[in-house]
Coordinates of C-alpha atoms and ligand atoms in Angstrom, one line a residue:
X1 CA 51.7 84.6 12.9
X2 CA 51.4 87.6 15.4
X3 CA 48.7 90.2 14.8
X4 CA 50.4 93.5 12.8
X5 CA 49.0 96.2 12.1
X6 CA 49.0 100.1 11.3
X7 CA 49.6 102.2 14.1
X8 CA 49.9 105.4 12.9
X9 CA 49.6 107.5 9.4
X10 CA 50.4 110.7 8.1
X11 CA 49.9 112.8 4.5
X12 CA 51.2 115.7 3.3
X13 CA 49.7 117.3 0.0
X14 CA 51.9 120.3 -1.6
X15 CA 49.9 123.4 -1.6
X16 CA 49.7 124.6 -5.2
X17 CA 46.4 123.1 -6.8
X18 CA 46.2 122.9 -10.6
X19 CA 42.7 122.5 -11.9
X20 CA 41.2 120.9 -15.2
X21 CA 40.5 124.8 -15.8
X22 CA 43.8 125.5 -15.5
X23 CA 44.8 122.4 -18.2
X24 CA 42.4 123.5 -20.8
X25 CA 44.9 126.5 -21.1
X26 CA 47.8 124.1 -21.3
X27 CA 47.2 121.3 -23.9
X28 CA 43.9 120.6 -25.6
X29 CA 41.3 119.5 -23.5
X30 CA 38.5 120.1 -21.2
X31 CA 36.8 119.9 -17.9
X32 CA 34.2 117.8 -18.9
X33 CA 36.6 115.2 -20.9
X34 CA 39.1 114.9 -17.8
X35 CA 35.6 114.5 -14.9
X36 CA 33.6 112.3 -17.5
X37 CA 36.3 110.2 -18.6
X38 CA 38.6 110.1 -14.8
X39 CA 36.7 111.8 -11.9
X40 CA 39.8 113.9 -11.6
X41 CA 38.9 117.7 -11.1
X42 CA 42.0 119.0 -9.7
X43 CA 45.6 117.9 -8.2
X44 CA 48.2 119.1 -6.2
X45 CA 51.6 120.3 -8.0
X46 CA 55.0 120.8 -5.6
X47 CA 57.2 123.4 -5.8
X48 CA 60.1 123.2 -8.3
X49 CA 62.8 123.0 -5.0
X50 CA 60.2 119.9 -3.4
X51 CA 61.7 116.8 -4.3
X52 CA 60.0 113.7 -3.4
X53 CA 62.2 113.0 0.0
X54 CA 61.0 116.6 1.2
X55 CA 57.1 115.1 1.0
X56 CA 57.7 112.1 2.4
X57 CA 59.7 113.8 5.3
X58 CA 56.4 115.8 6.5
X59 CA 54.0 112.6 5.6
X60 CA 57.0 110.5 8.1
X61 CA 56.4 113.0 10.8
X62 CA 52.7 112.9 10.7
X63 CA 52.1 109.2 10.9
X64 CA 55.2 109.2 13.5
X65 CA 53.0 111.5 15.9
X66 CA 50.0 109.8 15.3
X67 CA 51.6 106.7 16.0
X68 CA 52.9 108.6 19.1
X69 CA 56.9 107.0 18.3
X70 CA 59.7 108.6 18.1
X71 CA 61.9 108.6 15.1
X72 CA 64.5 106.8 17.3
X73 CA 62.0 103.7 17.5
X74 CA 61.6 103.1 13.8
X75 CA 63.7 100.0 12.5
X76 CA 62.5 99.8 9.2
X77 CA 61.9 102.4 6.6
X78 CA 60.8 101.5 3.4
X79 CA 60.0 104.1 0.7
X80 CA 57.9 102.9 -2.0
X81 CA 58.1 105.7 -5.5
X82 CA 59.0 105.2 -8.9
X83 CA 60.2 109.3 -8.3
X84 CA 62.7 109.3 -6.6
X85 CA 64.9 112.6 -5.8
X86 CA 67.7 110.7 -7.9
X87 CA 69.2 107.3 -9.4
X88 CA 70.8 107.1 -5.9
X89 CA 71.0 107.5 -2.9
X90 CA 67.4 105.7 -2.1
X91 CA 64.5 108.1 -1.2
X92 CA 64.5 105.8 2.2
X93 CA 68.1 106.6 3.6
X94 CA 67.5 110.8 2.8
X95 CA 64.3 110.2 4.8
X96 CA 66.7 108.7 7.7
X97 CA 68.5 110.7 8.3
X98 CA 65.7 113.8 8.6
X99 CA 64.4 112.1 11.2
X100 CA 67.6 110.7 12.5
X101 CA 66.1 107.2 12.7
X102 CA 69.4 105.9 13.5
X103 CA 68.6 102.8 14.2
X104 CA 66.3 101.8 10.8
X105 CA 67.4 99.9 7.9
X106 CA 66.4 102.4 4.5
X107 CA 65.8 101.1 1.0
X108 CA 63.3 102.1 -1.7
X109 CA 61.2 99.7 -3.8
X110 CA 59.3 100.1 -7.3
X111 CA 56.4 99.0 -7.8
X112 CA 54.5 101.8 -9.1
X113 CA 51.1 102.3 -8.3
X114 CA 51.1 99.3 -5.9
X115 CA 53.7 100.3 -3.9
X116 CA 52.5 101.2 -0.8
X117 CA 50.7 98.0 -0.3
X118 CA 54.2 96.5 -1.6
X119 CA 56.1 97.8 1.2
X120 CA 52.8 97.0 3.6
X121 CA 53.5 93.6 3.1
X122 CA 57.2 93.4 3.2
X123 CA 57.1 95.1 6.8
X124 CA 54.1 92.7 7.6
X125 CA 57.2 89.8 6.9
X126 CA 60.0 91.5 8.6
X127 CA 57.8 92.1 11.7
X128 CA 56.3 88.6 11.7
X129 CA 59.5 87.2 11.7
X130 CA 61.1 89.1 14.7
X131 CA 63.6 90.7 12.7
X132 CA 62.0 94.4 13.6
X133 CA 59.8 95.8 15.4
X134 CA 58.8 99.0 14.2
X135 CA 58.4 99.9 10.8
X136 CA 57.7 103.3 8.6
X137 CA 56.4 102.8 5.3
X138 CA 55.9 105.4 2.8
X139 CA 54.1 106.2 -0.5
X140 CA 55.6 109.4 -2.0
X141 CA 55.7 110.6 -5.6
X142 CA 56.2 114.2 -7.8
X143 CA 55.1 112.6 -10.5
X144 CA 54.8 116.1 -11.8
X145 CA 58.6 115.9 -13.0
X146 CA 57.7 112.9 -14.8
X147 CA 54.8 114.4 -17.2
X148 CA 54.7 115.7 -20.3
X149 CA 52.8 118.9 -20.2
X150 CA 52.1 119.1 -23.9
X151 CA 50.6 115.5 -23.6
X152 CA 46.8 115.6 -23.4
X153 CA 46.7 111.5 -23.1
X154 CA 49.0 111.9 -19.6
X155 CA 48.8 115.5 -18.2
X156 CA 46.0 115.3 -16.8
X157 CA 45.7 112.0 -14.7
X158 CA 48.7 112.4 -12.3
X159 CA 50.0 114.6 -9.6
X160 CA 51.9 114.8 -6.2
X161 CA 52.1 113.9 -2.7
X162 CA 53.0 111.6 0.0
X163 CA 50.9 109.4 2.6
X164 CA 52.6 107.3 5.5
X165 CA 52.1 104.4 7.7
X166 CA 53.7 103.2 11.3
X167 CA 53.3 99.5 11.0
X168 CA 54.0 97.5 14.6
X169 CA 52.8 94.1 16.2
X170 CA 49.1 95.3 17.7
X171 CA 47.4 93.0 20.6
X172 CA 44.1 92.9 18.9
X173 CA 42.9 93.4 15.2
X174 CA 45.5 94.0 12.3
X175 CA 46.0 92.5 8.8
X176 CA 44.2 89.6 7.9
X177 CA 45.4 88.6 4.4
X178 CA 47.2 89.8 1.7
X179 CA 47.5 88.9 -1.9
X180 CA 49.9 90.0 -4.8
X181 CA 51.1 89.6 -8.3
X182 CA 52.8 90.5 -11.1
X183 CA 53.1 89.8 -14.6
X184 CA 56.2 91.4 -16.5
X185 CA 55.1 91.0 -20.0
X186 CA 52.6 93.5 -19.7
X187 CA 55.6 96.4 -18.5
X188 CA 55.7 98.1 -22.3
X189 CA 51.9 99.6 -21.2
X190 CA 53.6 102.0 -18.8
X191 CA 57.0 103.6 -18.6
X192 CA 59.4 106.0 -18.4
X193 CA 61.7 104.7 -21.2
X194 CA 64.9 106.4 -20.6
X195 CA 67.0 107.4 -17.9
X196 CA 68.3 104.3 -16.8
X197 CA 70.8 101.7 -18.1
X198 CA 68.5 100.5 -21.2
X199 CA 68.4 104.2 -22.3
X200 CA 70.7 106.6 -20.5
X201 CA 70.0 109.8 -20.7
X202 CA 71.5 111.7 -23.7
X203 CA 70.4 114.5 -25.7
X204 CA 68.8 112.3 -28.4
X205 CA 66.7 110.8 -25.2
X206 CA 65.4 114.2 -24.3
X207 CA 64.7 115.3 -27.7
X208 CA 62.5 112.4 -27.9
X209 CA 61.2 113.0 -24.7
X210 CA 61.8 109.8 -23.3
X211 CA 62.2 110.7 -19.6
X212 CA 58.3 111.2 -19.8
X213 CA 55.3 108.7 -19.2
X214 CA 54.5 106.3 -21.9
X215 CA 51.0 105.2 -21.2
X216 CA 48.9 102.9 -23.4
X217 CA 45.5 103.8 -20.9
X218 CA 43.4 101.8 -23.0
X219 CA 44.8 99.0 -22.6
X220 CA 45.7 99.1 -18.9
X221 CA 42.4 99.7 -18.5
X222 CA 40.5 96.8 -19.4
X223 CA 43.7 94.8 -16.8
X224 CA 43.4 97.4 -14.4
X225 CA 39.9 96.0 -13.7
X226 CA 40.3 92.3 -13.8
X227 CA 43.7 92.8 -11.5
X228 CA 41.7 94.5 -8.7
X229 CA 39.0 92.3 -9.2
X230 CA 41.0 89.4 -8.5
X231 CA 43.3 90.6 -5.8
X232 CA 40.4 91.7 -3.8
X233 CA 38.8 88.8 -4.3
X234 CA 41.7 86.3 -3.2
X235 CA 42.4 88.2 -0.7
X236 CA 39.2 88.3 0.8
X237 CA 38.5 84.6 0.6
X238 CA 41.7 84.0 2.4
X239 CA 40.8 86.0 5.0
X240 CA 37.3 84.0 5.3
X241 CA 35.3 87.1 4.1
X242 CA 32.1 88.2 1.1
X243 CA 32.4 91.5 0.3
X244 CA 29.2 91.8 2.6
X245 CA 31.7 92.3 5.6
X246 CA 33.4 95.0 4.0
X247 CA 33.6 98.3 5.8
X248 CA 35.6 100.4 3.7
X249 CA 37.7 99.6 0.3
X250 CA 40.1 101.7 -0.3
X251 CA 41.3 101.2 -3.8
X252 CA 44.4 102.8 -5.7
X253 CA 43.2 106.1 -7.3
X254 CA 43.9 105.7 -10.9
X255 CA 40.5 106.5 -12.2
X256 CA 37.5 106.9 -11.2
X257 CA 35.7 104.0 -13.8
X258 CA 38.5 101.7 -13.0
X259 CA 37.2 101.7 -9.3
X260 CA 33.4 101.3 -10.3
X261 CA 34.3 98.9 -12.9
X262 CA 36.5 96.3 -10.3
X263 CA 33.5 97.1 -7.6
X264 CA 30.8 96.2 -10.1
X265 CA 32.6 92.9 -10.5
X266 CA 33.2 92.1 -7.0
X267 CA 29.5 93.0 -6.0
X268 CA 30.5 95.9 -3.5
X269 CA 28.2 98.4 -2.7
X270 CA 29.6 101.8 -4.1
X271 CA 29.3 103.6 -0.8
X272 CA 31.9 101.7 0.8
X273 CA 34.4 103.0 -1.8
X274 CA 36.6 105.5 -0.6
X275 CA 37.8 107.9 -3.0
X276 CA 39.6 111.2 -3.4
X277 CA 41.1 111.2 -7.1
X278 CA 38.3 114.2 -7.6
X279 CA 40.9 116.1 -5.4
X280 CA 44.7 114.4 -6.0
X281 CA 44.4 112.5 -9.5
X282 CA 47.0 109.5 -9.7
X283 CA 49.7 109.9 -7.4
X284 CA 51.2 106.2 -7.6
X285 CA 51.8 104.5 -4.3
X286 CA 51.0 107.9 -2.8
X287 CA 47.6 107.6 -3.9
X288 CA 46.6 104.4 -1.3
X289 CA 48.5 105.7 1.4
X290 CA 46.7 109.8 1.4
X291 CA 43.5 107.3 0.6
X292 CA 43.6 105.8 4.0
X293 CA 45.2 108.4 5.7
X294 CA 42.1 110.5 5.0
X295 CA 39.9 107.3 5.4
X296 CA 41.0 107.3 9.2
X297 CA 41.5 110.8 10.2
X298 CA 37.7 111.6 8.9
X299 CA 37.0 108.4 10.6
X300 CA 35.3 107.4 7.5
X301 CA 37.5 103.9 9.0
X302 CA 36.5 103.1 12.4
X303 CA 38.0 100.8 15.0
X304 CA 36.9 97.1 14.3
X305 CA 35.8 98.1 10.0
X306 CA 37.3 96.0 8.0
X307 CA 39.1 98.1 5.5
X308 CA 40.1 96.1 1.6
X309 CA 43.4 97.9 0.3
X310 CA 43.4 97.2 -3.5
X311 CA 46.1 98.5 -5.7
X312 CA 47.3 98.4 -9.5
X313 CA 50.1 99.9 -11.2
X314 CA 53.5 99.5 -13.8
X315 CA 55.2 96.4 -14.1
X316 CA 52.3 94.9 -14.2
X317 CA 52.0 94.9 -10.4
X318 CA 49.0 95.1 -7.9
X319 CA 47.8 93.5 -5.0
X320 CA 45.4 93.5 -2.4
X321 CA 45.1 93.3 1.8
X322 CA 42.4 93.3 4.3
X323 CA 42.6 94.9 7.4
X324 CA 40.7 94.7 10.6
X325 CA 41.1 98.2 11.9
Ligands
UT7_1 O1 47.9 104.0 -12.3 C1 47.7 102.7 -12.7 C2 47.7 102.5 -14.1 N1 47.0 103.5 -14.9 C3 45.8 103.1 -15.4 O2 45.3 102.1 -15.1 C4 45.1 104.1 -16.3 C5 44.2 103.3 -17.2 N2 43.6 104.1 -18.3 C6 42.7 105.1 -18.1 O3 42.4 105.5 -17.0 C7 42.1 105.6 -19.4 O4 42.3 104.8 -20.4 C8 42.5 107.1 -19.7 C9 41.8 108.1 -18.7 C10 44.0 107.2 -19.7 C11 41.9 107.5 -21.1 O5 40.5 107.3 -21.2 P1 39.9 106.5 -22.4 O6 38.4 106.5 -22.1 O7 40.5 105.2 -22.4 O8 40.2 107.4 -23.6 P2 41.1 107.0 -24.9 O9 42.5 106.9 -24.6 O10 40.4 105.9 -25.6 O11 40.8 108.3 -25.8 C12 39.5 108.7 -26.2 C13 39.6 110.0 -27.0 C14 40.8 110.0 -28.0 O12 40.3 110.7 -29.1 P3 39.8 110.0 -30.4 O13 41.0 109.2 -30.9 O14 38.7 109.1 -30.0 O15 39.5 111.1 -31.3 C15 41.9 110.8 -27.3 O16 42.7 111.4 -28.2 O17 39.9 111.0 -26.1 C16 41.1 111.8 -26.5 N3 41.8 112.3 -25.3 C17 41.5 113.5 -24.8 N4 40.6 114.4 -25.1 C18 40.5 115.5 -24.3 C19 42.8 111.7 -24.7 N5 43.1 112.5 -23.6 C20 42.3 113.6 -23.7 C21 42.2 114.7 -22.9 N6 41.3 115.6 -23.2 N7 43.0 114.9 -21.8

């Protein structure tokens, strides 16, 4: 298999900030719950005009001029949310034509949380295969428009925001392995129940406030752990690796026990984590992509680390890939 690897990333990060001070005056709750219990202290909220394609546009441009391509390069655009700015059209195609990437195939995927190393892998295969060349992928969610503000048990983890990644063939370095999995009996633990073809929307949907997110946190929790555990893991003996040789692991930011928790079990020194869910909260598959967009740009990742990707979301999904950088 030729060496591919990421060329280029970009973030963008709406400006508003809401604070845990700032919940305690929505629902019933407190600073000290929300840092003790998540390691969240704030996150970002986009404007009520933002939809999600208008994030991942500025994250697109930013890993486009790092990457130093043109949008007229990119054959492959893949948009990993579970936010999209409607049923249809994708996320993907609105982001083509902003850039007026003419020449790149669009389409979204959904696979929550674990998205962006989702769409890391499916451009890994398209590239590997010869059938592109150069491919965009992005992690962009406004999960705000999916919350329940009067729910204590969800208000508080999530928030908004878009990280993106140029993925090309490289002559040295790359990705090493990647792992992933999924196991649909476990998809009741998070949701949005209605909106689509199960539940359409309908007045008796909203009044139940079934567009919102259903979460069972304890639950996903405990799976959370052993997932990322295990993904890291594989993927890390298939790439011929200990968790000595780790650099920087980069995990999705869902909570900030979760990450201790899966680290604990693999045997990984805690100040090779990466993490910024003090700042963001959950974003979904934005969460890994701002997470090592930040991890590079603060050089936190340097040329030659090798850099663990580990991600966990709805579905169940999650997965994991190493990187040498
Ligand atoms: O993105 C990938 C998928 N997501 C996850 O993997 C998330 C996994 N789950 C979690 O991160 C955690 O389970 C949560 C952060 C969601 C919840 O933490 P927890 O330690 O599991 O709390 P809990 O749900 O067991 O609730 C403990 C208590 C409850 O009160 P009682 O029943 O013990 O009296 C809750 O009502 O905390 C209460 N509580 C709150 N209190 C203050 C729940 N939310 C809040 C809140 N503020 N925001």
């Amino acid at each position: 298999m030729k060496s591919i690897g990421i060329v280029g990333v970009g973030k963008y990060l709406p400006k508003k900030v809401l604070t845990n001070h700032d919940l305690e005056k929505l629902v019933d709750t407190s600073d000290e719950w929300i840092v003790t219990r998540t390691g969240i202290r704030e996150r970002r909220i986009a404007e009520k005009n933002e939809a999600t394609s208008d994030m991942a546009i500025k994250a697109a441009e930013a890993a486009l001029k790092d990457a130093k391509l043109k949008a007229e390069s990119i054959d492959l655009i893949i948009v990993a949310t579970i936010s999209p700015d409607m049923q249809f059209p994708s996320v993907a195609t609105i982001v083509q034509a902003a850039l007026k990437a003419h020449k790149a195939v669009a389409f979204d995927i959904s696979a929550a949380c674990a998205g962006f190393v989702y769409a890391l892998i499916i451009a890994q295969q398209f590239i590997a295969s010869g059938k592109y060349k150069n491919a965009l992928i992005i992690g962009a969610e406004k999960l705000s428009s999916l919350v329940d503000w009067t729910d204590r048990s969800t208000c508080v983890l999530f928030g908004d925001g878009a990280g993106a990644a140029v993925v090309a063939p490289v002559k040295r370095n790359g990705i090493i392995s990647t792992y992933l999995g999924s196991d649909g009996t476990g998809g009741n633990l998070l949701m949005v129940p209605a909106g689509g073809s199960r539940l359409p929307s309908s007045h008796d949907t909203i009044n139940k406030k079934l567009h919102f997110v259903k979460m069972q946190g304890n639950e996903l929790f405990k799976i959370a752990v052993k997932c990322m555990a295990e993904a890291a893991n594989k993927a890390l003996k298939q790439a011929g690796l200990g968790c000595k040789e780790v650099d920087c692991f980069i995990p999705h930011q869902a909570n900030e026990r979760i990450i201790l928790a899966a680290a604990k079990r693999l045997n990984l020194d805690t100040d090779k984590i990466f993490m910024n869910i003090d700042k963001y909260g959950n974003m979904s598959s934005a969460s890994t992509a701002i997470a090592l967009c930040e991890s590079v740009k603060s050089k936190r990742v340097k040329k030659g680390d090798i850099v663990v990707l580990d991600v966990f979301g709805a579905g169940l999904v999650w997965g994991a890939c190493v990187i040498k950088w």
